[in-house]
mmCIF file of C-alpha atoms and ligand atoms in Angstrom:
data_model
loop_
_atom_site.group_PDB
_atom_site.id
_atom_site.type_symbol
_atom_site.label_atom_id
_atom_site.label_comp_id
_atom_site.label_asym_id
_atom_site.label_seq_id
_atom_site.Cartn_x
_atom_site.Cartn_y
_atom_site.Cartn_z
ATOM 1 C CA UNK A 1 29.025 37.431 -3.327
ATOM 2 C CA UNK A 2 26.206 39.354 -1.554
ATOM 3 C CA UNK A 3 27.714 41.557 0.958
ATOM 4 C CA UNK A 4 24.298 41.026 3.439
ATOM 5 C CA UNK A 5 25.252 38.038 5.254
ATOM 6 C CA UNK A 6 23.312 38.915 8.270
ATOM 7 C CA UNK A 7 20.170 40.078 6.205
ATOM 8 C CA UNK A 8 20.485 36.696 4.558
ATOM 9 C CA UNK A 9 20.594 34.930 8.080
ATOM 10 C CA UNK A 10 17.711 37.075 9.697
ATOM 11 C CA UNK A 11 15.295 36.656 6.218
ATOM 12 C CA UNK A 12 16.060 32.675 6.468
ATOM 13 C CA UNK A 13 15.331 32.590 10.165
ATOM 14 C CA UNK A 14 12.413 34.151 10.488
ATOM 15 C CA UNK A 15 11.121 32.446 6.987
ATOM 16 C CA UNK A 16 12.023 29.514 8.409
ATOM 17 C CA UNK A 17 10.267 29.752 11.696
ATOM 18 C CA UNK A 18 7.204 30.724 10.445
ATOM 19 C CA UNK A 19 7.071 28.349 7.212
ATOM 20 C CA UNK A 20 8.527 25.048 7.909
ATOM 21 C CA UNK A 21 7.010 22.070 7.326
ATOM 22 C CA UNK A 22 6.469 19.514 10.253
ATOM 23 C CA UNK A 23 8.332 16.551 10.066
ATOM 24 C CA UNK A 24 8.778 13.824 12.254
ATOM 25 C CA UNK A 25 12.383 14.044 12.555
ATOM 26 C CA UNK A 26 12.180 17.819 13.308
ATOM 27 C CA UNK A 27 10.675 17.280 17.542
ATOM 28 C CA UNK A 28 13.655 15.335 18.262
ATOM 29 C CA UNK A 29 16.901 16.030 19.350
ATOM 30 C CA UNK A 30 17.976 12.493 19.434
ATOM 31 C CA UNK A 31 21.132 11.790 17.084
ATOM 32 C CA UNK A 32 20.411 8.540 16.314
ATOM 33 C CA UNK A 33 17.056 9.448 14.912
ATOM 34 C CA UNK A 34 18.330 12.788 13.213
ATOM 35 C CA UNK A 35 20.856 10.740 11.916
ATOM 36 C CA UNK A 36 17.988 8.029 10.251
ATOM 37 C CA UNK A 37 16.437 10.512 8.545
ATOM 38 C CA UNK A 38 19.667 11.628 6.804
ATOM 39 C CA UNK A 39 20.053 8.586 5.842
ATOM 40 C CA UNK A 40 16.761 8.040 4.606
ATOM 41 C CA UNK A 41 16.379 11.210 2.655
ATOM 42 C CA UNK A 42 19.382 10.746 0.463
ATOM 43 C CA UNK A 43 17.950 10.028 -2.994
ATOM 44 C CA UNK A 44 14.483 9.873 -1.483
ATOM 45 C CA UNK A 45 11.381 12.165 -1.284
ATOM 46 C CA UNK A 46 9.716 13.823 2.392
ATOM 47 C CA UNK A 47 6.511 12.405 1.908
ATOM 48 C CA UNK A 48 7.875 8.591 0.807
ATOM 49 C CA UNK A 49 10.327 8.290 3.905
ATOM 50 C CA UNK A 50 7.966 9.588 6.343
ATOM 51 C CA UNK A 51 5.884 6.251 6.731
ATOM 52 C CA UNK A 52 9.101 4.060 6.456
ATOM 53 C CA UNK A 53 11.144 6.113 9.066
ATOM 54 C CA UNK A 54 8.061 5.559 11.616
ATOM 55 C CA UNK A 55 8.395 1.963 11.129
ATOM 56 C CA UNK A 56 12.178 1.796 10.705
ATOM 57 C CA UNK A 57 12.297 3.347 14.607
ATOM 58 C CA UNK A 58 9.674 1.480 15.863
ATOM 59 C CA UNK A 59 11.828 -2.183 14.740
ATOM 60 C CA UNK A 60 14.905 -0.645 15.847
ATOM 61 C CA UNK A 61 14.784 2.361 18.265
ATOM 62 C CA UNK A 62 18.237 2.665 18.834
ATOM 63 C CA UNK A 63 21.534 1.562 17.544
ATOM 64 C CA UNK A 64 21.649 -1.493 19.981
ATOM 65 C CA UNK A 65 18.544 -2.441 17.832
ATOM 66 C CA UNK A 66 20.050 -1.577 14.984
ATOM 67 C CA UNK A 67 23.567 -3.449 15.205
ATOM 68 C CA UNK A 68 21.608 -6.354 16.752
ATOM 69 C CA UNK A 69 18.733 -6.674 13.956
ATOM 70 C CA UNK A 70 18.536 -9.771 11.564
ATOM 71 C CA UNK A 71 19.865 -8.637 7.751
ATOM 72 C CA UNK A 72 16.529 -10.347 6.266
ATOM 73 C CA UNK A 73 14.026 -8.083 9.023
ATOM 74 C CA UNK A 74 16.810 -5.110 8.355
ATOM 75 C CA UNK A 75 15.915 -5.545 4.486
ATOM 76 C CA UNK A 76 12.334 -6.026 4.763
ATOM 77 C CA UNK A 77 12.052 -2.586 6.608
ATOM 78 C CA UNK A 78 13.942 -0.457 4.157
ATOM 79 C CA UNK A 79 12.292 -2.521 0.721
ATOM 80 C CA UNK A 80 10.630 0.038 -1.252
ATOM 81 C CA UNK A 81 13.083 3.084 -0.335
ATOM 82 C CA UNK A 82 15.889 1.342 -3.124
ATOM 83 C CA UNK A 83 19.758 2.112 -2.527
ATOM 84 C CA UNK A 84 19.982 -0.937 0.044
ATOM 85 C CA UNK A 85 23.311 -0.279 0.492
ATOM 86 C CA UNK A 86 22.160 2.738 2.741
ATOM 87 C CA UNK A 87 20.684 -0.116 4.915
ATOM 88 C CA UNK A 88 23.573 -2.281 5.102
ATOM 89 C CA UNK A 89 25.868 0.749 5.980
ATOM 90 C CA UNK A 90 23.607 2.307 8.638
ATOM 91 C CA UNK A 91 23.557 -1.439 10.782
ATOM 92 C CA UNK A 92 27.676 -1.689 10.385
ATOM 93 C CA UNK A 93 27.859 2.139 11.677
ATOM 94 C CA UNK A 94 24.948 1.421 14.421
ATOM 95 C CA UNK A 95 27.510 -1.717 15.775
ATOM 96 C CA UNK A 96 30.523 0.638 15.457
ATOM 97 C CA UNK A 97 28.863 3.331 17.703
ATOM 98 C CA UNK A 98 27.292 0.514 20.234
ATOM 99 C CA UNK A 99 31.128 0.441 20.582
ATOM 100 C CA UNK A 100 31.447 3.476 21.554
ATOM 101 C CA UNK A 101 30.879 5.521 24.992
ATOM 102 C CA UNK A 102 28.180 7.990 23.464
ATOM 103 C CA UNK A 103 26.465 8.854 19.751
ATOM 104 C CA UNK A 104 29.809 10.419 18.368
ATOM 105 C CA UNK A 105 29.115 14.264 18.116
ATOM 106 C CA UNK A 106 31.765 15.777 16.570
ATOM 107 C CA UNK A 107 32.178 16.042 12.397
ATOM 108 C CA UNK A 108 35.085 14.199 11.819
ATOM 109 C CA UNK A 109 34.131 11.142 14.003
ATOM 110 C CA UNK A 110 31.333 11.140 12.560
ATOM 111 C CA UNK A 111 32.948 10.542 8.892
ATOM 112 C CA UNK A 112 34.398 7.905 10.247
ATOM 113 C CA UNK A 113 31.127 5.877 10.562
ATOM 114 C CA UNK A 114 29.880 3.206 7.368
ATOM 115 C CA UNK A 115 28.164 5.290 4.855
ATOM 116 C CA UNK A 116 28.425 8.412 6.585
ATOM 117 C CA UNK A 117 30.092 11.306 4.397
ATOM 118 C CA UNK A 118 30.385 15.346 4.318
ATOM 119 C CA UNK A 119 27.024 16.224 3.897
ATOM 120 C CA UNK A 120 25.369 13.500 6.427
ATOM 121 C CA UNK A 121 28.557 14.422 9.192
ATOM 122 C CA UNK A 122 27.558 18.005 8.703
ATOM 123 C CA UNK A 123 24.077 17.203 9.053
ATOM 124 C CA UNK A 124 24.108 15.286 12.367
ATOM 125 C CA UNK A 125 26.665 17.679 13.821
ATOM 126 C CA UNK A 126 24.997 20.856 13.447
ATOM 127 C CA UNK A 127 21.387 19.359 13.618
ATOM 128 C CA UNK A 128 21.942 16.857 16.573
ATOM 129 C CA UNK A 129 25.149 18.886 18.471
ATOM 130 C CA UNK A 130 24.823 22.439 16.852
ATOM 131 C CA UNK A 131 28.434 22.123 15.248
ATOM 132 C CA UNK A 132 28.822 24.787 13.042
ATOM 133 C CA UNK A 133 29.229 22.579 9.754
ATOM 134 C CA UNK A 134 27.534 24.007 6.780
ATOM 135 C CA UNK A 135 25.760 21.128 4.560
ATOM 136 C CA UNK A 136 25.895 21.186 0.922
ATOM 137 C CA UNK A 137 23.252 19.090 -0.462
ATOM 138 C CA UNK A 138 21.552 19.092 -3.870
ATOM 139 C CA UNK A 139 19.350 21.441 -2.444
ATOM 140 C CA UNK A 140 21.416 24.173 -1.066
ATOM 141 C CA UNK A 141 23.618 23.798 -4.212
ATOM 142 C CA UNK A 142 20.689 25.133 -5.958
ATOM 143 C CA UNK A 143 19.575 27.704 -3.939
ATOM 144 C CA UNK A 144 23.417 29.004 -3.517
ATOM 145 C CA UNK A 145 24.426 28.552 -7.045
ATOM 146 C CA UNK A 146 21.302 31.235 -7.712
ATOM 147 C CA UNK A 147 21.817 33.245 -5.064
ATOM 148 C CA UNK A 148 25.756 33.937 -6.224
ATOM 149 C CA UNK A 149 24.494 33.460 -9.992
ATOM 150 C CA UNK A 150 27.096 30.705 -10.551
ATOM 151 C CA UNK A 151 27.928 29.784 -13.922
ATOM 152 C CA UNK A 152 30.009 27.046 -13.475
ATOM 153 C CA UNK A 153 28.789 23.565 -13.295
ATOM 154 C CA UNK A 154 27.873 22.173 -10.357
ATOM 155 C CA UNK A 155 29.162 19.098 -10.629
ATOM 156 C CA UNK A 156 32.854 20.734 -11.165
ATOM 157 C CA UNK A 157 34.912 20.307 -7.933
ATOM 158 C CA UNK A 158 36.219 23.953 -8.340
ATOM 159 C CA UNK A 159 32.027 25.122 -8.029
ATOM 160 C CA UNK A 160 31.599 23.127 -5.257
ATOM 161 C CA UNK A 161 34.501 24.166 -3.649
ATOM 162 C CA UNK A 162 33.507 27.420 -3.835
ATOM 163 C CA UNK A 163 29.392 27.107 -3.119
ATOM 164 C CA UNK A 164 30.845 25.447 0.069
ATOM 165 C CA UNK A 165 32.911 28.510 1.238
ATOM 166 C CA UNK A 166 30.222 30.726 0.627
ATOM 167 C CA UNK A 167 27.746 28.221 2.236
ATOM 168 C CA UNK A 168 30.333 28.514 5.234
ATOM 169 C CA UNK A 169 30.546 32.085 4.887
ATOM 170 C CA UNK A 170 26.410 32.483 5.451
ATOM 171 C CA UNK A 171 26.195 29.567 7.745
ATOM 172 C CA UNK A 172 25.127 31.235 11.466
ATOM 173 C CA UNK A 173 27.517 29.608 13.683
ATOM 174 C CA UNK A 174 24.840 30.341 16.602
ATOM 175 C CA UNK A 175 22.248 27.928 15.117
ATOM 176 C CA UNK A 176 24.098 26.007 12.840
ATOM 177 C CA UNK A 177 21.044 22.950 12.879
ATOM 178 C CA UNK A 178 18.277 25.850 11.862
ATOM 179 C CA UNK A 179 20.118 27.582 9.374
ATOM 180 C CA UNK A 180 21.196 24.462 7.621
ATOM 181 C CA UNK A 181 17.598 23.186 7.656
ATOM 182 C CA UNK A 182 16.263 26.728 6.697
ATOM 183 C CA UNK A 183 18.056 26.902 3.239
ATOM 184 C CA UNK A 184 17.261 23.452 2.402
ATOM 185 C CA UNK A 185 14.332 24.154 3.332
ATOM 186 C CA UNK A 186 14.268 26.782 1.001
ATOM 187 C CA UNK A 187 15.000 24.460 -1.922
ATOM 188 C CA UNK A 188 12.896 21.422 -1.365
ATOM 189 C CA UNK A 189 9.707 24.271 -1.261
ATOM 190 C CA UNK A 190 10.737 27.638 -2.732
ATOM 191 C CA UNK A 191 14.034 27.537 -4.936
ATOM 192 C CA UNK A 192 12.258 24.346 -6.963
ATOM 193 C CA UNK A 193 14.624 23.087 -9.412
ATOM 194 C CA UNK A 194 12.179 23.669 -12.436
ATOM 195 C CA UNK A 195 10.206 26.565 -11.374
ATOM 196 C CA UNK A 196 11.649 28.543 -8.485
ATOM 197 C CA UNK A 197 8.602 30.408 -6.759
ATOM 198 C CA UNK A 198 11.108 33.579 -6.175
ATOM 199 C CA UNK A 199 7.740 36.050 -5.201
ATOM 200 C CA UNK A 200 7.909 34.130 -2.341
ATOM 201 C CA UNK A 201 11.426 33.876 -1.776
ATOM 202 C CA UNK A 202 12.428 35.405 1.659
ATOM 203 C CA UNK A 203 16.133 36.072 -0.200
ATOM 204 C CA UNK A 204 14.779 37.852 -3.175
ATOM 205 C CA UNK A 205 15.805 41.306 -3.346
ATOM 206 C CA UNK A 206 19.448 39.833 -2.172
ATOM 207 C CA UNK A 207 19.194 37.101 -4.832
ATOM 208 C CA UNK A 208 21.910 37.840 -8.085
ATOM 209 C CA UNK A 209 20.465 35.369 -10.251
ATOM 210 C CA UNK A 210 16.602 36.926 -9.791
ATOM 211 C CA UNK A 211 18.308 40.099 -9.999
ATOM 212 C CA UNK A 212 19.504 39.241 -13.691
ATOM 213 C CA UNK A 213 16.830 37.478 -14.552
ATOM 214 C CA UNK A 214 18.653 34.246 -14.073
ATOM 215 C CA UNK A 215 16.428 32.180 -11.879
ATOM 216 C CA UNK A 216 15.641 29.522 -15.416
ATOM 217 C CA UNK A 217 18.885 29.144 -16.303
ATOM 218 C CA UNK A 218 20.781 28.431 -12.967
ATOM 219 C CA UNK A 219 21.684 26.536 -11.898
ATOM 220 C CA UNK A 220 23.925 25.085 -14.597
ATOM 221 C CA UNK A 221 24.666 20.876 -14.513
ATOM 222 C CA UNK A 222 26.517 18.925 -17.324
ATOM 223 C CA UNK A 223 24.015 16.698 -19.305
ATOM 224 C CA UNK A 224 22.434 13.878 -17.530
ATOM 225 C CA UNK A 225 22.601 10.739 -19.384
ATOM 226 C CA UNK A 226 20.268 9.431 -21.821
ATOM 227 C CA UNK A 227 18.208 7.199 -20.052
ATOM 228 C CA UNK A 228 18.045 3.673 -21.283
ATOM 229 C CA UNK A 229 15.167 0.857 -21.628
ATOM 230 C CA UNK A 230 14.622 -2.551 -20.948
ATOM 231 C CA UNK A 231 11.785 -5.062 -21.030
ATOM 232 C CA UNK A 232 11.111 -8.022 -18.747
ATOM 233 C CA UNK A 233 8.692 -10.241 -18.038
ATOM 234 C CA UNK A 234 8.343 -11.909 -14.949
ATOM 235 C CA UNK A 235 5.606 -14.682 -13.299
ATOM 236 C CA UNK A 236 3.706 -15.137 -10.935
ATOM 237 C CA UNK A 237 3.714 -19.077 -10.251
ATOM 238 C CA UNK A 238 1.494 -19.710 -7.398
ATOM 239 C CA UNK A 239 0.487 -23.172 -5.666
ATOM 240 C CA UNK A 240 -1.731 -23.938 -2.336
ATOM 241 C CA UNK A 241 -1.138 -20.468 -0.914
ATOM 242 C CA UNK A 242 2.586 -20.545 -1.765
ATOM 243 C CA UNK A 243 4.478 -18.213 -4.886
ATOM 244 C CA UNK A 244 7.702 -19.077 -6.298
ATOM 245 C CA UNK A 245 10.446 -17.125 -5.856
ATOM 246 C CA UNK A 246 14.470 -17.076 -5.920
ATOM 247 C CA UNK A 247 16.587 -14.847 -3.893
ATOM 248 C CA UNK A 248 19.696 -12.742 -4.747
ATOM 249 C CA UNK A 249 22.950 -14.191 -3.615
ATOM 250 C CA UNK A 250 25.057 -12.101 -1.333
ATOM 251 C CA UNK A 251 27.454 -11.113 -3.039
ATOM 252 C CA UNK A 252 24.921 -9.719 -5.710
ATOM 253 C CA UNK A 253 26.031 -6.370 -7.211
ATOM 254 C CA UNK A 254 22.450 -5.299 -6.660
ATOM 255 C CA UNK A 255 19.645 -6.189 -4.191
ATOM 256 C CA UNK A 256 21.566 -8.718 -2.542
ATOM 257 C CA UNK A 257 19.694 -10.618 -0.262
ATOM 258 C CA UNK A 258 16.556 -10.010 -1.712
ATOM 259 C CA UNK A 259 13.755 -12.244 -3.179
ATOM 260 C CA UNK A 260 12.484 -11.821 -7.183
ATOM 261 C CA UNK A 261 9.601 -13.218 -8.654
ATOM 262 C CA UNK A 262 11.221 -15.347 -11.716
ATOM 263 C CA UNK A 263 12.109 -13.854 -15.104
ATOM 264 C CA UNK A 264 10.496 -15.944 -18.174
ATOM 265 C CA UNK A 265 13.303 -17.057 -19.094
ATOM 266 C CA UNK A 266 14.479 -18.569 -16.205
ATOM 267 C CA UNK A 267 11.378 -20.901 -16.173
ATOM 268 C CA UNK A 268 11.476 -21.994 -19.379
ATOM 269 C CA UNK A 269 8.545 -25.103 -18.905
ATOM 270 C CA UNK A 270 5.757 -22.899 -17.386
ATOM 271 C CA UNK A 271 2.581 -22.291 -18.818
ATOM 272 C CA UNK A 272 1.210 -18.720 -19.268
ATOM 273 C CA UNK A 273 -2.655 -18.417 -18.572
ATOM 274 C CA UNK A 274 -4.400 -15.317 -18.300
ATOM 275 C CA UNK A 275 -4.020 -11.555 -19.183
ATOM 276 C CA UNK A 276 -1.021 -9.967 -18.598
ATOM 277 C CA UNK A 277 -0.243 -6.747 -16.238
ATOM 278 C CA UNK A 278 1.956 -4.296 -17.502
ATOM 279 C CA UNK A 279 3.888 -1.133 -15.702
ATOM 280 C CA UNK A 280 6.952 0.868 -15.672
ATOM 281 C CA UNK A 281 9.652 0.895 -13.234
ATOM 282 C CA UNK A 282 12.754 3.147 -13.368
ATOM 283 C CA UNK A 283 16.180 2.015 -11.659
ATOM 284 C CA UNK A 284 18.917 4.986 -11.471
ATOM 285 C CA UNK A 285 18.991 5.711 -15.322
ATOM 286 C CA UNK A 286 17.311 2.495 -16.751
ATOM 287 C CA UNK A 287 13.288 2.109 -17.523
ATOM 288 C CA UNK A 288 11.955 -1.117 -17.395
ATOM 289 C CA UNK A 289 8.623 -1.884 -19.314
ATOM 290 C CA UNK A 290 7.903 -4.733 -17.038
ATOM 291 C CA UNK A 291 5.247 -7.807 -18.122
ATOM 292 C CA UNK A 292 3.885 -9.587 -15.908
ATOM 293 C CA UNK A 293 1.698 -12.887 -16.262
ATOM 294 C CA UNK A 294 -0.008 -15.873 -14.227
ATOM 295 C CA UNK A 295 2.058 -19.197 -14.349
ATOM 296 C CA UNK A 296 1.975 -22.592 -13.654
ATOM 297 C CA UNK A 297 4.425 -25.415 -13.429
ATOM 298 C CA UNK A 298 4.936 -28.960 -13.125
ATOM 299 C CA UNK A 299 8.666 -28.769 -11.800
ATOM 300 C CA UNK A 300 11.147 -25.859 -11.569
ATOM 301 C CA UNK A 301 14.551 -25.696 -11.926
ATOM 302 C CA UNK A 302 16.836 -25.600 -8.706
ATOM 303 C CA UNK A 303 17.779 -22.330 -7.105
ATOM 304 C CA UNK A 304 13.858 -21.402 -6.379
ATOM 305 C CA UNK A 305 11.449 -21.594 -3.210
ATOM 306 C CA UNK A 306 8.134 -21.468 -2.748
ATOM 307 C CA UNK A 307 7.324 -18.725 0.060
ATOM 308 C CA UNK A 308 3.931 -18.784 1.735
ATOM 309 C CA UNK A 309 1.797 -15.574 0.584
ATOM 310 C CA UNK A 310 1.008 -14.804 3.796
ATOM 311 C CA UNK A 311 4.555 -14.062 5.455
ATOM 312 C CA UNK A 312 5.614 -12.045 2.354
ATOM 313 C CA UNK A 313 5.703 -9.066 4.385
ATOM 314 C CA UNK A 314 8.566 -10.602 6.630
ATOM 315 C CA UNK A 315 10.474 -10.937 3.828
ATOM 316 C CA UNK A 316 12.599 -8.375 1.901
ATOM 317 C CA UNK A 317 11.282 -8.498 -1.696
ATOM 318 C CA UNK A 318 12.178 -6.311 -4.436
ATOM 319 C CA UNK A 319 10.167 -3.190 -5.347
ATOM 320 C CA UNK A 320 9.828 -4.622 -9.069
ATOM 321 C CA UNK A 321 8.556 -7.340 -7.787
ATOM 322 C CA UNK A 322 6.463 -5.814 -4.908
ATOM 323 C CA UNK A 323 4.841 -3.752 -7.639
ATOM 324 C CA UNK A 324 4.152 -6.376 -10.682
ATOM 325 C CA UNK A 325 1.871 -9.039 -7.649
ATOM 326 C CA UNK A 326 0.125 -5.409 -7.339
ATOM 327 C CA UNK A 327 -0.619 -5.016 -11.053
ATOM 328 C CA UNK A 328 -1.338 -8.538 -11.620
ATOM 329 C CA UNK A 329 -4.781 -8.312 -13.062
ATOM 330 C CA UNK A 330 -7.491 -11.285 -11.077
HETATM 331 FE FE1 SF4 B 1 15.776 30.868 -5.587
HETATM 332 FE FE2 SF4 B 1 14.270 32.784 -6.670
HETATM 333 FE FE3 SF4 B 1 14.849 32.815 -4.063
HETATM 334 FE FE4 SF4 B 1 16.745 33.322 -5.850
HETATM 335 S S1 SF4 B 1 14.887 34.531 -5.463
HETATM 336 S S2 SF4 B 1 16.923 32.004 -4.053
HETATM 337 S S3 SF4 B 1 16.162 31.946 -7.495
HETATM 338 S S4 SF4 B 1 13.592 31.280 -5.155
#
């Protein structure tokens, strides 16, 4: 372990200070919005929850909006960011903490909140309260895992286990929010997964996996796996303004509640006309080589609706589907 703990802190600080970026959710000490963003970034990029969290806030700009909001506008505001379930969870914790007497501020009450666990707890409390909780997210595994030249996998319970000591050990319990942003930070621009820009690392010359010449090879992460694909092709039935669509029941293991432009084989009767647009569209570890044609019909078979074109935006429609009315060529 690198015996500099307080060189560590002062080269992050002062990094950090100088070099972050500015985003939104950095000029606010509100919980409820730090706590948003948390929420948002899991699993998502900077620059693609940026727009959505300005909107998100301006529907619901606290968690009395939140709790109160209806699941189809709740929907509609997240479609396009994918893992709905984030959604879902952040309106049940939003009426749990109208519950409450205040924004709950301390780690372990905040674990206790719908789709709230160690990483997003430590996150709010250190950011929002200045707990001193050290986060361990993808990120920080990274830059930690290099900075200790780990060997272990980082998926193994025993690694993590011990990443999050050391991230505890380095963690400066007077700025607990700063330091936690600084070395993720340090990930999402410097310590880059594929090609770590360690010239410009402020952690460098107390860096064991630059040291060794490591920086490639760390750190290491068992075998992803083999990503699978799938075709589809899916129409676009239109009529006096309207498109047809069907919508996913609730208790629908994915997307449910959302509306989907129909599958050709659930249609079975309509007639094709046109060229066809064609794109790719990857869900967790499947790729979909997605079709998609003009259609008309005569009759369709129960369990669809024609929605007026003009208040699609109200509703919450699925990013595949979002994406092939995009591609549809005129
Ligand atoms: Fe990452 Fe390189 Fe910095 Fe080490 S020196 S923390 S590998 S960017």
């Amino acid at each position: 372990m690198p015996s500099d703990v307080a060189a560590i802190r002062r080269s992050l600080r002062k990094w950090y200070g100088k070099h972050k970026r500015d985003l939104p959710w950095r000029s606010t000490a509100d919980p409820y919005r730090i706590w948003i963003s948390e929420i948002m970034l899991q699993q998502t990029r900077v620059a693609a929850v940026i727009p959505y969290y300005e909107r998100f806030l301006a529907l619901f700009p606290d968690p009395a909006a939140l709790a109160s909001a209806p699941e189809q506008e709740l929907l509609a505001a997240w479609a396009g960011l994918g893992y709905y379930s984030r959604a879902r969870n952040l309106q049940k914790a939003a009426r749990a903490i109208v519950q409450l007497p205040r924004f709950p501020f301390d780690y372990s009450a905040l674990l206790e909140l719908p789709g709230v666990g160690e990483y997003t707890a430590a996150a709010v409390a250190s950011i929002a309260f200045g707990r001193p909780h050290a986060v361990l997210d993808g990120n920080v595994l990274r830059v930690l895992s290099r900075m200790l030249a780990e060997h272990g996998d980082i998926k193994s319970t025993l690694v993590r286990r011990r990443l999050q000591t050391f991230a505890d050990t380095l963690l400066d319990k007077k700025r607990p929010g700063e330091f936690n942003q600084s070395i993720m930070e340090l990930g999402a621009t410097i310590c880059r997964p594929k090609q770590p820009l360690c010239t410009a690392c402020p952690v460098c010359t107390l860096c064991s996996a630059r040291q060794q010449g490591l920086e490639h090879q760390l750190p290491v992460s068992a075998a992803r796996p083999i990503p699978r694909r799938q075709e589809k092709h899916l129409l676009a039935i239109e009529k006096q303004g309207k498109i047809l669509l069907w919508q996913r029941p609730a208790d629908s293991r994915r997307l449910a509640g959302f509306w989907e432009l129909p599958e050709r084989q659930q249609v079975p009767g309509a007639s094709i006309y046109g060229e066809p647009g064609e794109f790719r569209h990857t869900i967790v570890n499947t790729t979909y080589l997605v079709q998609v044609s003009r259609a008309s019909v005569l009759s369709h078979p129960n369990g669809f609706t024609w929605l007026a074109k003009s208040s699609l935006e109200t509703f919450p429609l699925s990013t595949i589907s979002k994406k092939a009315l995009a591609r549809l060529p005129e």
